[in-house]
Amino acid sequence: MHRFSARIRLLRGSVFAVSIFLAGTGTFVTTRPAFALSELQQIQRQQSQDKAVDHPPADSAAQAETPPDEGERRLQLPLPDPLIRKDAAEQQAVEPVTEKNVSEPEAPVEVLYDIDKAPAPVRRMRELIVEAAASGDMERLRPLLGKGQTQTQVSVAEGDDDPVTTLKGLSGDSEGIEILAILLDVLATGFVRVDAGTPNEMYVWPYFAEKSLDALSPPERVELLRIVTAGDFADMQEFGGYNFYRVGIAPDGQWKFFVAGD
């Protein structure tokens, strides 16, 4: 600071001495007052800006704009890295298409409500099951459940247990009335034909077993909630599919299964 003041005083003294000398020789020179260092810097900055305006760069017109002053530049926050600013949508847009990230659209499921569209043996078996379940007597299901190799699957676990006994054990009451009611509700919904034209062809109730729960229309959700509770439906959505009771009847009329689960 002392050096800076000394230089200013020296500069002013020099100017004063030159003025006296010129006055003594009869020559009059108009002198300008001395400028402080900060004023000189401002003048130099202004001259640089004027030169930039007079000779703008040819490659970019945007560079001809006057840059913000130092105070405004200090108040601006730095922009985040471009990789951080890039959102997920942009990343997905530039993601290369591969076999792993391309999924085939799910085939539409044809839901049937007209039982006449099913083969006669299927219609007959469904009718017999409905009559037996509506009677409230679980034993009336026994002749329909079959025996040996043709026995109806009533549990996800394989075994030789008596099917009627198994169904009663799954019911909330000792007589199996709850299971009979569920059986009626399931057979009252629409149905689907699966694996058509193959040895595994089957007519399945309810159609929810073969349709995405996310694709259900409001009326279809009402139909589903006639079978399960709203809490059950939420659990199924988390599970990823319908996992309550379902009925399967083969084209020849054999009652293949009445089970709960995936």
GROMACS .gro file of C-alpha atoms in nm:
model
  262
    1MET     CA    1   0.000   0.000   0.000
    2HIS     CA    2   0.285   0.239   0.084
    3ARG     CA    3   0.459   0.152  -0.242
    4PHE     CA    4   0.137   0.215  -0.435
    5SER     CA    5   0.097   0.565  -0.272
    6ALA     CA    6   0.459   0.650  -0.341
    7ARG     CA    7   0.415   0.561  -0.708
    8ILE     CA    8   0.109   0.784  -0.734
    9ARG     CA    9   0.291   1.075  -0.573
   10LEU     CA   10   0.588   1.020  -0.803
   11LEU     CA   11   0.363   1.015  -1.108
   12ARG     CA   12   0.191   1.336  -1.006
   13GLY     CA   13   0.526   1.505  -0.935
   14SER     CA   14   0.656   1.411  -1.275
   15VAL     CA   15   0.354   1.557  -1.445
   16PHE     CA   16   0.390   1.877  -1.243
   17ALA     CA   17   0.761   1.905  -1.332
   18VAL     CA   18   0.693   1.862  -1.702
   19SER     CA   19   0.425   2.130  -1.686
   20ILE     CA   20   0.666   2.382  -1.528
   21PHE     CA   21   0.933   2.305  -1.785
   22LEU     CA   22   0.696   2.357  -2.074
   23ALA     CA   23   0.566   2.676  -1.922
   24GLY     CA   24   0.921   2.808  -1.899
   25THR     CA   25   0.985   2.747  -2.268
   26GLY     CA   26   0.667   2.923  -2.366
   27THR     CA   27   0.497   2.610  -2.475
   28PHE     CA   28   0.152   2.549  -2.340
   29VAL     CA   29   0.035   2.189  -2.313
   30THR     CA   30  -0.302   2.094  -2.183
   31THR     CA   31  -0.261   1.819  -1.925
   32ARG     CA   32  -0.515   1.579  -1.791
   33PRO     CA   33  -0.553   1.505  -1.427
   34ALA     CA   34  -0.387   1.185  -1.307
   35PHE     CA   35  -0.609   0.879  -1.270
   36ALA     CA   36  -0.615   0.635  -0.986
   37LEU     CA   37  -0.533   0.270  -1.064
   38SER     CA   38  -0.900   0.162  -1.035
   39GLU     CA   39  -1.000   0.434  -1.283
   40LEU     CA   40  -0.732   0.324  -1.524
   41GLN     CA   41  -0.855  -0.032  -1.507
   42GLN     CA   42  -1.209   0.080  -1.583
   43ILE     CA   43  -1.086   0.280  -1.882
   44GLN     CA   44  -0.886  -0.016  -2.012
   45ARG     CA   45  -1.185  -0.245  -1.966
   46GLN     CA   46  -1.410  -0.003  -2.154
   47GLN     CA   47  -1.157   0.026  -2.437
   48SER     CA   48  -1.138  -0.352  -2.463
   49GLN     CA   49  -1.513  -0.374  -2.480
   50ASP     CA   50  -1.529  -0.101  -2.747
   51LYS     CA   51  -1.270  -0.287  -2.952
   52ALA     CA   52  -1.470  -0.607  -2.920
   53VAL     CA   53  -1.781  -0.425  -3.043
   54ASP     CA   54  -1.596  -0.267  -3.336
   55HIS     CA   55  -1.439  -0.601  -3.434
   56PRO     CA   56  -1.674  -0.880  -3.332
   57PRO     CA   57  -1.560  -1.241  -3.391
   58ALA     CA   58  -1.687  -1.378  -3.720
   59ASP     CA   59  -1.755  -1.727  -3.590
   60SER     CA   60  -2.018  -1.639  -3.334
   61ALA     CA   61  -2.260  -1.349  -3.314
   62ALA     CA   62  -2.343  -1.440  -2.959
   63GLN     CA   63  -1.992  -1.333  -2.846
   64ALA     CA   64  -2.070  -0.973  -2.943
   65GLU     CA   65  -2.304  -0.939  -2.647
   66THR     CA   66  -2.168  -0.747  -2.352
   67PRO     CA   67  -2.076  -0.992  -2.072
   68PRO     CA   68  -2.234  -0.941  -1.731
   69ASP     CA   69  -2.039  -0.730  -1.483
   70GLU     CA   70  -1.833  -0.889  -1.209
   71GLY     CA   71  -2.104  -0.852  -0.941
   72GLU     CA   72  -2.368  -1.026  -1.152
   73ARG     CA   73  -2.126  -1.306  -1.248
   74ARG     CA   74  -2.049  -1.377  -0.883
   75LEU     CA   75  -2.419  -1.418  -0.803
   76GLN     CA   76  -2.475  -1.687  -1.069
   77LEU     CA   77  -2.456  -2.050  -0.960
   78PRO     CA   78  -2.261  -2.289  -1.180
   79LEU     CA   79  -2.473  -2.519  -1.394
   80PRO     CA   80  -2.471  -2.886  -1.297
   81ASP     CA   81  -2.282  -3.137  -1.502
   82PRO     CA   82  -2.473  -3.232  -1.823
   83LEU     CA   83  -2.472  -3.596  -1.719
   84ILE     CA   84  -2.654  -3.505  -1.398
   85ARG     CA   85  -2.908  -3.285  -1.575
   86LYS     CA   86  -2.998  -3.560  -1.817
   87ASP     CA   87  -3.325  -3.709  -1.696
   88ALA     CA   88  -3.442  -4.069  -1.718
   89ALA     CA   89  -3.665  -3.999  -2.017
   90GLU     CA   90  -3.370  -3.877  -2.224
   91GLN     CA   91  -3.160  -4.174  -2.117
   92GLN     CA   92  -3.436  -4.411  -2.220
   93ALA     CA   93  -3.470  -4.236  -2.556
   94VAL     CA   94  -3.105  -4.290  -2.643
   95GLU     CA   95  -3.086  -4.641  -2.499
   96PRO     CA   96  -3.002  -4.883  -2.779
   97VAL     CA   97  -3.272  -5.130  -2.870
   98THR     CA   98  -3.173  -5.484  -2.782
   99GLU     CA   99  -3.350  -5.815  -2.740
  100LYS     CA  100  -3.335  -5.773  -2.363
  101ASN     CA  101  -3.527  -5.445  -2.346
  102VAL     CA  102  -3.784  -5.527  -2.613
  103SER     CA  103  -4.082  -5.721  -2.482
  104GLU     CA  104  -4.348  -5.861  -2.706
  105PRO     CA  105  -4.699  -5.725  -2.645
  106GLU     CA  106  -4.922  -5.955  -2.447
  107ALA     CA  107  -5.172  -6.140  -2.662
  108PRO     CA  108  -5.533  -6.035  -2.594
  109VAL     CA  109  -5.744  -6.281  -2.397
  110GLU     CA  110  -6.084  -6.370  -2.540
  111VAL     CA  111  -6.330  -6.376  -2.252
  112LEU     CA  112  -6.637  -6.593  -2.308
  113TYR     CA  113  -6.971  -6.563  -2.130
  114ASP     CA  114  -7.185  -6.772  -2.362
  115ILE     CA  115  -7.154  -7.130  -2.236
  116ASP     CA  116  -7.287  -7.254  -2.569
  117LYS     CA  117  -6.947  -7.168  -2.718
  118ALA     CA  118  -6.796  -7.450  -2.512
  119PRO     CA  119  -6.818  -7.817  -2.623
  120ALA     CA  120  -7.118  -8.017  -2.504
  121PRO     CA  121  -6.915  -8.230  -2.256
  122VAL     CA  122  -6.780  -7.912  -2.095
  123ARG     CA  123  -7.127  -7.763  -2.064
  124ARG     CA  124  -7.260  -8.083  -1.910
  125MET     CA  125  -6.985  -8.108  -1.648
  126ARG     CA  126  -7.026  -7.744  -1.551
  127GLU     CA  127  -7.398  -7.798  -1.507
  128LEU     CA  128  -7.344  -8.102  -1.283
  129ILE     CA  129  -7.091  -7.916  -1.067
  130VAL     CA  130  -7.329  -7.621  -1.023
  131GLU     CA  131  -7.614  -7.850  -0.919
  132ALA     CA  132  -7.396  -8.034  -0.668
  133ALA     CA  133  -7.250  -7.718  -0.517
  134ALA     CA  134  -7.591  -7.549  -0.491
  135SER     CA  135  -7.724  -7.848  -0.291
  136GLY     CA  136  -7.493  -7.770   0.001
  137ASP     CA  137  -7.388  -8.137   0.020
  138MET     CA  138  -7.017  -8.185  -0.044
  139GLU     CA  139  -7.064  -8.558  -0.104
  140ARG     CA  140  -7.253  -8.484  -0.424
  141LEU     CA  141  -6.925  -8.370  -0.572
  142ARG     CA  142  -6.759  -8.708  -0.517
  143PRO     CA  143  -6.871  -8.882  -0.838
  144LEU     CA  144  -6.765  -8.575  -1.038
  145LEU     CA  145  -6.416  -8.562  -0.889
  146GLY     CA  146  -6.312  -8.896  -1.044
  147LYS     CA  147  -6.061  -9.152  -0.922
  148GLY     CA  148  -5.705  -9.262  -0.987
  149GLN     CA  149  -5.550  -9.108  -1.299
  150THR     CA  150  -5.865  -8.910  -1.375
  151GLN     CA  151  -5.909  -8.769  -1.025
  152THR     CA  152  -5.960  -8.393  -1.006
  153GLN     CA  153  -5.671  -8.197  -0.861
  154VAL     CA  154  -5.795  -8.012  -0.552
  155SER     CA  155  -5.461  -7.919  -0.395
  156VAL     CA  156  -5.136  -7.777  -0.527
  157ALA     CA  157  -4.956  -8.048  -0.331
  158GLU     CA  158  -4.974  -8.389  -0.495
  159GLY     CA  159  -5.112  -8.676  -0.290
  160ASP     CA  160  -5.362  -8.960  -0.273
  161ASP     CA  161  -5.584  -8.798  -0.011
  162ASP     CA  162  -5.958  -8.821  -0.053
  163PRO     CA  163  -6.060  -8.509  -0.256
  164VAL     CA  164  -6.380  -8.451  -0.058
  165THR     CA  165  -6.189  -8.465   0.270
  166THR     CA  166  -5.930  -8.226   0.131
  167LEU     CA  167  -6.191  -7.974   0.021
  168LYS     CA  168  -6.363  -7.983   0.360
  169GLY     CA  169  -6.027  -7.918   0.523
  170LEU     CA  170  -5.981  -7.610   0.306
  171SER     CA  171  -6.320  -7.469   0.397
  172GLY     CA  172  -6.377  -7.224   0.679
  173ASP     CA  173  -6.645  -7.454   0.816
  174SER     CA  174  -6.643  -7.825   0.888
  175GLU     CA  175  -6.901  -7.916   0.623
  176GLY     CA  176  -6.733  -7.746   0.332
  177ILE     CA  177  -7.014  -7.498   0.265
  178GLU     CA  178  -6.770  -7.212   0.209
  179ILE     CA  179  -6.586  -7.408  -0.060
  180LEU     CA  180  -6.914  -7.491  -0.234
  181ALA     CA  181  -7.006  -7.121  -0.235
  182ILE     CA  182  -6.669  -7.030  -0.383
  183LEU     CA  183  -6.713  -7.297  -0.649
  184LEU     CA  184  -7.047  -7.145  -0.751
  185ASP     CA  185  -6.906  -6.792  -0.762
  186VAL     CA  186  -6.615  -6.899  -0.979
  187LEU     CA  187  -6.835  -7.082  -1.230
  188ALA     CA  188  -7.065  -6.777  -1.252
  189THR     CA  189  -6.793  -6.564  -1.413
  190GLY     CA  190  -6.672  -6.552  -1.770
  191PHE     CA  191  -6.427  -6.818  -1.889
  192VAL     CA  192  -6.143  -6.860  -2.138
  193ARG     CA  193  -6.017  -7.130  -2.369
  194VAL     CA  194  -5.648  -7.200  -2.323
  195ASP     CA  195  -5.398  -7.405  -2.526
  196ALA     CA  196  -5.650  -7.447  -2.805
  197GLY     CA  197  -5.578  -7.734  -3.042
  198THR     CA  198  -5.325  -7.900  -2.811
  199PRO     CA  199  -5.348  -8.198  -2.573
  200ASN     CA  200  -5.357  -7.944  -2.288
  201GLU     CA  201  -5.662  -7.760  -2.418
  202MET     CA  202  -5.879  -7.643  -2.130
  203TYR     CA  203  -6.176  -7.424  -2.043
  204VAL     CA  204  -6.088  -7.221  -1.735
  205TRP     CA  205  -6.301  -7.025  -1.488
  206PRO     CA  206  -6.265  -6.743  -1.395
  207TYR     CA  207  -6.100  -6.565  -1.686
  208PHE     CA  208  -5.897  -6.355  -1.439
  209ALA     CA  209  -5.665  -6.654  -1.415
  210GLU     CA  210  -5.547  -6.589  -1.772
  211LYS     CA  211  -5.573  -6.210  -1.794
  212SER     CA  212  -5.349  -5.937  -1.659
  213LEU     CA  213  -5.508  -5.770  -1.358
  214ASP     CA  214  -5.373  -5.433  -1.474
  215ALA     CA  215  -5.575  -5.468  -1.794
  216LEU     CA  216  -5.910  -5.521  -1.619
  217SER     CA  217  -6.183  -5.272  -1.699
  218PRO     CA  218  -6.394  -5.122  -1.415
  219PRO     CA  219  -6.683  -5.370  -1.478
  220GLU     CA  220  -6.433  -5.657  -1.477
  221ARG     CA  221  -6.292  -5.539  -1.145
  222VAL     CA  222  -6.644  -5.540  -1.004
  223GLU     CA  223  -6.680  -5.897  -1.123
  224LEU     CA  224  -6.351  -5.994  -0.961
  225LEU     CA  225  -6.450  -5.834  -0.629
  226ARG     CA  226  -6.757  -6.056  -0.621
  227ILE     CA  227  -6.511  -6.340  -0.564
  228VAL     CA  228  -6.234  -6.180  -0.357
  229THR     CA  229  -6.200  -5.881  -0.126
  230ALA     CA  230  -6.031  -5.552  -0.210
  231GLY     CA  231  -5.742  -5.656   0.013
  232ASP     CA  232  -5.710  -5.984  -0.180
  233PHE     CA  233  -5.708  -5.788  -0.505
  234ALA     CA  234  -5.427  -5.561  -0.379
  235ASP     CA  235  -5.227  -5.868  -0.277
  236MET     CA  236  -5.281  -6.019  -0.621
  237GLN     CA  237  -5.152  -5.704  -0.790
  238GLU     CA  238  -4.841  -5.719  -0.578
  239PHE     CA  239  -4.809  -6.091  -0.648
  240GLY     CA  240  -4.847  -6.029  -1.019
  241GLY     CA  241  -5.159  -6.227  -1.104
  242TYR     CA  242  -5.479  -6.395  -0.995
  243ASN     CA  243  -5.407  -6.660  -0.730
  244PHE     CA  244  -5.749  -6.755  -0.592
  245TYR     CA  245  -5.959  -7.061  -0.681
  246ARG     CA  246  -5.999  -7.165  -1.043
  247VAL     CA  247  -6.175  -7.447  -1.228
  248GLY     CA  248  -6.050  -7.629  -1.536
  249ILE     CA  249  -6.255  -7.865  -1.756
  250ALA     CA  250  -6.109  -8.051  -2.055
  251PRO     CA  251  -6.292  -8.058  -2.392
  252ASP     CA  252  -6.399  -8.418  -2.323
  253GLY     CA  253  -6.577  -8.308  -2.004
  254GLN     CA  254  -6.320  -8.428  -1.749
  255TRP     CA  255  -6.296  -8.202  -1.445
  256LYS     CA  256  -5.921  -8.139  -1.434
  257PHE     CA  257  -5.870  -7.913  -1.132
  258PHE     CA  258  -6.024  -7.695  -0.865
  259VAL     CA  259  -5.732  -7.529  -0.690
  260ALA     CA  260  -5.613  -7.202  -0.546
  261GLY     CA  261  -5.274  -7.054  -0.631
  262ASP     CA  262  -5.076  -6.952  -0.934
   0.00000   0.00000   0.00000
